[in-house]
Amino acid sequence: MKKVSTLVLAGALLVGSVTVTSCDSVKNANNTQKGAALGAAGGAIIGGILGNNLGKGGNSALGAVLGGVIGGAAGGVIGNKMDKQAREIQEALPGAEVERIGEGIHMVLGENSVNFNLNQATLTDKAKQNLDKLVVVFKQNPDTDIDIFGYTDNTGKEEYNLRLSRQRATTVKTYLTQQGVSAKRMKAEGMGIADPIATNATKEGQAKNRRVEFAIKANDKMVQDAQNAAGHSL
């Protein structure tokens, strides 16, 4: 079972957080309604606040997704496009953890999907094969920006882990670029031991914390197209 998180703004001042459980994380409720419910102004303000707070004290990839909330009817148009892309990602790479959040996509690729040689930033052949599957989806959806975050477990010195995670995130970006994904769409950042998703007290937990996360958001063109489409539908 996978969890899908959706933010809903009711009115101008009331914010609610709704969590829906589903066997398929991309088969959630109608995102057009969710985007419209956020509201154009309120959605952008709340999304920015939540994104900033999550980026500082929680998961950085989630913060990056939520920081770009547009809201209103345009947000609904974007939500529909992101629904489609999320389904395509999960079909192409079933091992990925895909969450549709707000108007973006949060994706986690663990060691079983994208891994590196020990203490190096060199992608394994298996990692390249899985990234190749994502390349197809990214090329089919050119109007999105992609933030890439590298993480490690807490073994070793913090400074070393931060540097290694940065190198690994950059390696993923470089590989995607070499396969034809525009470098202008992507940013890479190393997070080191931050934002653990499991305990570092066990080998299994450490393995889960060694991961690459993606924040996929609408770029300026998608936002403009969505605003134009929303204007025509009024």
GROMACS .gro file of C-alpha atoms in nm:
model
  234
    1MET     CA    1   0.000   0.000   0.000
    2LYS     CA    2   0.129   0.349  -0.084
    3LYS     CA    3   0.030   0.678   0.064
    4VAL     CA    4  -0.075   0.979  -0.139
    5SER     CA    5  -0.071   1.320   0.023
    6THR     CA    6  -0.284   1.604  -0.107
    7LEU     CA    7  -0.309   1.961   0.016
    8VAL     CA    8  -0.646   2.132   0.008
    9LEU     CA    9  -0.723   2.498   0.076
   10ALA     CA   10  -1.080   2.566   0.185
   11GLY     CA   11  -1.156   2.935   0.152
   12ALA     CA   12  -0.891   3.203   0.193
   13LEU     CA   13  -0.771   3.125   0.547
   14LEU     CA   14  -0.842   2.758   0.617
   15VAL     CA   15  -0.581   2.499   0.522
   16GLY     CA   16  -0.640   2.125   0.561
   17SER     CA   17  -0.407   1.834   0.501
   18VAL     CA   18  -0.576   1.521   0.364
   19THR     CA   19  -0.404   1.182   0.343
   20VAL     CA   20  -0.555   0.919   0.115
   21THR     CA   21  -0.441   0.556   0.117
   22SER     CA   22  -0.442   0.368  -0.212
   23CYS     CA   23  -0.292   0.050  -0.356
   24ASP     CA   24  -0.166   0.260  -0.646
   25SER     CA   25  -0.018   0.596  -0.549
   26VAL     CA   26  -0.110   0.761  -0.876
   27LYS     CA   27  -0.474   0.653  -0.876
   28ASN     CA   28  -0.580   0.932  -0.642
   29ALA     CA   29  -0.876   1.162  -0.654
   30ASN     CA   30  -0.938   1.422  -0.923
   31ASN     CA   31  -0.645   1.664  -0.918
   32THR     CA   32  -0.836   1.920  -1.122
   33GLN     CA   33  -1.066   1.963  -0.824
   34LYS     CA   34  -0.772   1.970  -0.585
   35GLY     CA   35  -0.589   2.232  -0.786
   36ALA     CA   36  -0.896   2.449  -0.816
   37ALA     CA   37  -0.963   2.413  -0.444
   38LEU     CA   38  -0.623   2.557  -0.362
   39GLY     CA   39  -0.720   2.891  -0.511
   40ALA     CA   40  -0.495   3.103  -0.729
   41ALA     CA   41  -0.361   3.344  -0.467
   42GLY     CA   42  -0.403   3.132  -0.156
   43GLY     CA   43  -0.252   2.828  -0.322
   44ALA     CA   44   0.063   3.011  -0.420
   45ILE     CA   45   0.106   3.165  -0.074
   46ILE     CA   46   0.040   2.845   0.119
   47GLY     CA   47   0.248   2.639  -0.121
   48GLY     CA   48   0.541   2.874  -0.077
   49ILE     CA   49   0.518   2.865   0.301
   50LEU     CA   50   0.490   2.487   0.315
   51GLY     CA   51   0.764   2.440   0.060
   52ASN     CA   52   0.998   2.668   0.253
   53ASN     CA   53   0.926   2.496   0.585
   54LEU     CA   54   0.963   2.146   0.444
   55GLY     CA   55   1.283   2.241   0.269
   56LYS     CA   56   1.433   2.360   0.599
   57GLY     CA   57   1.299   2.114   0.852
   58GLY     CA   58   1.164   1.822   0.654
   59ASN     CA   59   1.205   1.655   0.319
   60SER     CA   60   1.376   1.884   0.069
   61ALA     CA   61   1.224   1.719  -0.238
   62LEU     CA   62   0.873   1.759  -0.096
   63GLY     CA   63   0.951   2.120  -0.018
   64ALA     CA   64   1.062   2.178  -0.375
   65VAL     CA   65   0.737   2.033  -0.510
   66LEU     CA   66   0.510   2.229  -0.276
   67GLY     CA   67   0.699   2.554  -0.321
   68GLY     CA   68   0.573   2.585  -0.678
   69VAL     CA   69   0.197   2.567  -0.618
   70ILE     CA   70  -0.002   2.778  -0.867
   71GLY     CA   71  -0.356   2.693  -0.757
   72GLY     CA   72  -0.688   2.784  -0.910
   73ALA     CA   73  -0.813   2.645  -1.240
   74ALA     CA   74  -0.460   2.658  -1.383
   75GLY     CA   75  -0.347   2.437  -1.096
   76GLY     CA   76  -0.611   2.186  -1.195
   77VAL     CA   77  -0.486   2.176  -1.553
   78ILE     CA   78  -0.132   2.120  -1.428
   79GLY     CA   79  -0.255   1.852  -1.189
   80ASN     CA   80  -0.407   1.654  -1.474
   81LYS     CA   81  -0.080   1.664  -1.666
   82MET     CA   82   0.112   1.553  -1.360
   83ASP     CA   83  -0.133   1.267  -1.304
   84LYS     CA   84  -0.050   1.142  -1.652
   85GLN     CA   85   0.325   1.175  -1.603
   86ALA     CA   86   0.313   1.001  -1.265
   87ARG     CA   87   0.132   0.705  -1.423
   88GLU     CA   88   0.389   0.692  -1.701
   89ILE     CA   89   0.676   0.688  -1.450
   90GLN     CA   90   0.523   0.409  -1.247
   91GLU     CA   91   0.454   0.202  -1.558
   92ALA     CA   92   0.809   0.256  -1.687
   93LEU     CA   93   0.980   0.193  -1.353
   94PRO     CA   94   0.759  -0.005  -1.112
   95GLY     CA   95   1.026   0.003  -0.842
   96ALA     CA   96   1.001   0.380  -0.805
   97GLU     CA   97   0.806   0.531  -0.516
   98VAL     CA   98   0.585   0.788  -0.687
   99GLU     CA   99   0.371   1.041  -0.502
  100ARG     CA  100   0.144   1.299  -0.661
  101ILE     CA  101   0.160   1.594  -0.426
  102GLY     CA  102  -0.005   1.929  -0.491
  103GLU     CA  103   0.076   2.013  -0.852
  104GLY     CA  104   0.396   1.813  -0.875
  105ILE     CA  105   0.550   1.470  -0.838
  106HIS     CA  106   0.776   1.343  -0.563
  107MET     CA  107   0.975   1.034  -0.657
  108VAL     CA  108   1.216   0.822  -0.452
  109LEU     CA  109   1.462   0.585  -0.617
  110GLY     CA  110   1.623   0.355  -0.364
  111GLU     CA  111   1.928   0.132  -0.402
  112ASN     CA  112   1.720  -0.125  -0.586
  113SER     CA  113   1.653   0.128  -0.863
  114VAL     CA  114   1.953   0.362  -0.877
  115ASN     CA  115   2.271   0.254  -0.705
  116PHE     CA  116   2.640   0.338  -0.718
  117ASN     CA  117   2.969   0.161  -0.670
  118LEU     CA  118   3.074   0.155  -0.303
  119ASN     CA  119   3.189   0.496  -0.180
  120GLN     CA  120   3.185   0.626  -0.537
  121ALA     CA  121   2.959   0.835  -0.757
  122THR     CA  122   2.978   0.590  -1.047
  123LEU     CA  123   2.642   0.457  -1.166
  124THR     CA  124   2.609   0.082  -1.195
  125ASP     CA  125   2.482  -0.074  -1.517
  126LYS     CA  126   2.152  -0.149  -1.343
  127ALA     CA  127   2.117   0.215  -1.241
  128LYS     CA  128   2.176   0.329  -1.599
  129GLN     CA  129   1.915   0.088  -1.730
  130ASN     CA  130   1.656   0.224  -1.487
  131LEU     CA  131   1.744   0.585  -1.559
  132ASP     CA  132   1.705   0.509  -1.931
  133LYS     CA  133   1.343   0.421  -1.859
  134LEU     CA  134   1.291   0.759  -1.693
  135VAL     CA  135   1.457   0.936  -1.985
  136VAL     CA  136   1.174   0.821  -2.211
  137VAL     CA  137   0.912   0.971  -1.977
  138PHE     CA  138   1.106   1.294  -1.924
  139LYS     CA  139   1.140   1.344  -2.300
  140GLN     CA  140   0.769   1.284  -2.348
  141ASN     CA  141   0.696   1.553  -2.088
  142PRO     CA  142   0.938   1.837  -2.172
  143ASP     CA  143   0.747   2.109  -1.987
  144THR     CA  144   0.863   2.008  -1.640
  145ASP     CA  145   1.158   2.105  -1.423
  146ILE     CA  146   1.340   1.830  -1.234
  147ASP     CA  147   1.523   1.876  -0.903
  148ILE     CA  148   1.752   1.585  -0.808
  149PHE     CA  149   1.855   1.522  -0.447
  150GLY     CA  150   2.123   1.276  -0.341
  151TYR     CA  151   2.123   1.118   0.007
  152THR     CA  152   2.349   0.891   0.211
  153ASP     CA  153   2.321   0.704   0.539
  154ASN     CA  154   2.501   0.841   0.847
  155THR     CA  155   2.803   0.609   0.825
  156GLY     CA  156   3.126   0.807   0.814
  157LYS     CA  157   3.194   1.178   0.849
  158GLU     CA  158   2.912   1.418   0.772
  159GLU     CA  159   3.127   1.632   0.543
  160TYR     CA  160   3.228   1.327   0.339
  161ASN     CA  161   2.867   1.213   0.304
  162LEU     CA  162   2.756   1.558   0.193
  163ARG     CA  163   3.023   1.569  -0.075
  164LEU     CA  164   2.948   1.214  -0.191
  165SER     CA  165   2.573   1.280  -0.209
  166ARG     CA  166   2.638   1.593  -0.415
  167GLN     CA  167   2.859   1.400  -0.654
  168ARG     CA  168   2.597   1.128  -0.692
  169ALA     CA  169   2.314   1.373  -0.761
  170THR     CA  170   2.534   1.546  -1.018
  171THR     CA  171   2.617   1.210  -1.176
  172VAL     CA  172   2.247   1.135  -1.220
  173LYS     CA  173   2.191   1.477  -1.379
  174THR     CA  174   2.490   1.432  -1.607
  175TYR     CA  175   2.373   1.089  -1.719
  176LEU     CA  176   2.022   1.213  -1.793
  177THR     CA  177   2.171   1.502  -1.989
  178GLN     CA  178   2.387   1.264  -2.191
  179GLN     CA  179   2.072   1.070  -2.280
  180GLY     CA  180   1.904   1.380  -2.418
  181VAL     CA  181   1.721   1.541  -2.124
  182SER     CA  182   1.788   1.915  -2.129
  183ALA     CA  183   2.031   2.021  -1.857
  184LYS     CA  184   1.838   2.348  -1.826
  185ARG     CA  185   1.545   2.153  -1.680
  186MET     CA  186   1.748   1.998  -1.400
  187LYS     CA  187   1.917   2.096  -1.076
  188ALA     CA  188   2.125   1.861  -0.862
  189GLU     CA  189   2.184   1.896  -0.489
  190GLY     CA  190   2.355   1.679  -0.230
  191MET     CA  191   2.179   1.643   0.104
  192GLY     CA  192   2.418   1.405   0.280
  193ILE     CA  193   2.263   1.246   0.588
  194ALA     CA  194   1.968   1.487   0.601
  195ASP     CA  195   1.602   1.384   0.576
  196PRO     CA  196   1.639   1.016   0.676
  197ILE     CA  197   1.338   0.804   0.578
  198ALA     CA  198   1.439   0.509   0.797
  199THR     CA  199   1.646   0.442   1.105
  200ASN     CA  200   2.022   0.445   1.063
  201ALA     CA  201   2.052   0.197   1.349
  202THR     CA  202   2.013  -0.103   1.116
  203LYS     CA  203   2.171  -0.206   0.787
  204GLU     CA  204   1.827  -0.221   0.629
  205GLY     CA  205   1.747   0.133   0.740
  206GLN     CA  206   2.080   0.262   0.617
  207ALA     CA  207   2.015   0.105   0.278
  208LYS     CA  208   1.682   0.290   0.252
  209ASN     CA  209   1.848   0.620   0.338
  210ARG     CA  210   2.097   0.579   0.051
  211ARG     CA  211   1.873   0.706  -0.223
  212VAL     CA  212   1.803   0.963  -0.494
  213GLU     CA  213   1.488   1.174  -0.481
  214PHE     CA  214   1.325   1.378  -0.756
  215ALA     CA  215   1.095   1.680  -0.739
  216ILE     CA  216   0.914   1.722  -1.071
  217LYS     CA  217   0.734   2.053  -1.121
  218ALA     CA  218   0.569   2.256  -1.395
  219ASN     CA  219   0.807   2.486  -1.581
  220ASP     CA  220   0.717   2.837  -1.695
  221LYS     CA  221   0.576   2.714  -2.026
  222MET     CA  222   0.344   2.462  -1.862
  223VAL     CA  223   0.225   2.725  -1.617
  224GLN     CA  224   0.157   2.974  -1.897
  225ASP     CA  225  -0.022   2.714  -2.108
  226ALA     CA  226  -0.231   2.611  -1.807
  227GLN     CA  227  -0.326   2.971  -1.731
  228ASN     CA  228  -0.426   3.022  -2.094
  229ALA     CA  229  -0.632   2.702  -2.093
  230ALA     CA  230  -0.798   2.798  -1.766
  231GLY     CA  231  -0.882   3.142  -1.902
  232HIS     CA  232  -1.049   2.995  -2.209
  233SER     CA  233  -1.255   2.758  -1.994
  234LEU     CA  234  -1.403   3.035  -1.777
   0.00000   0.00000   0.00000
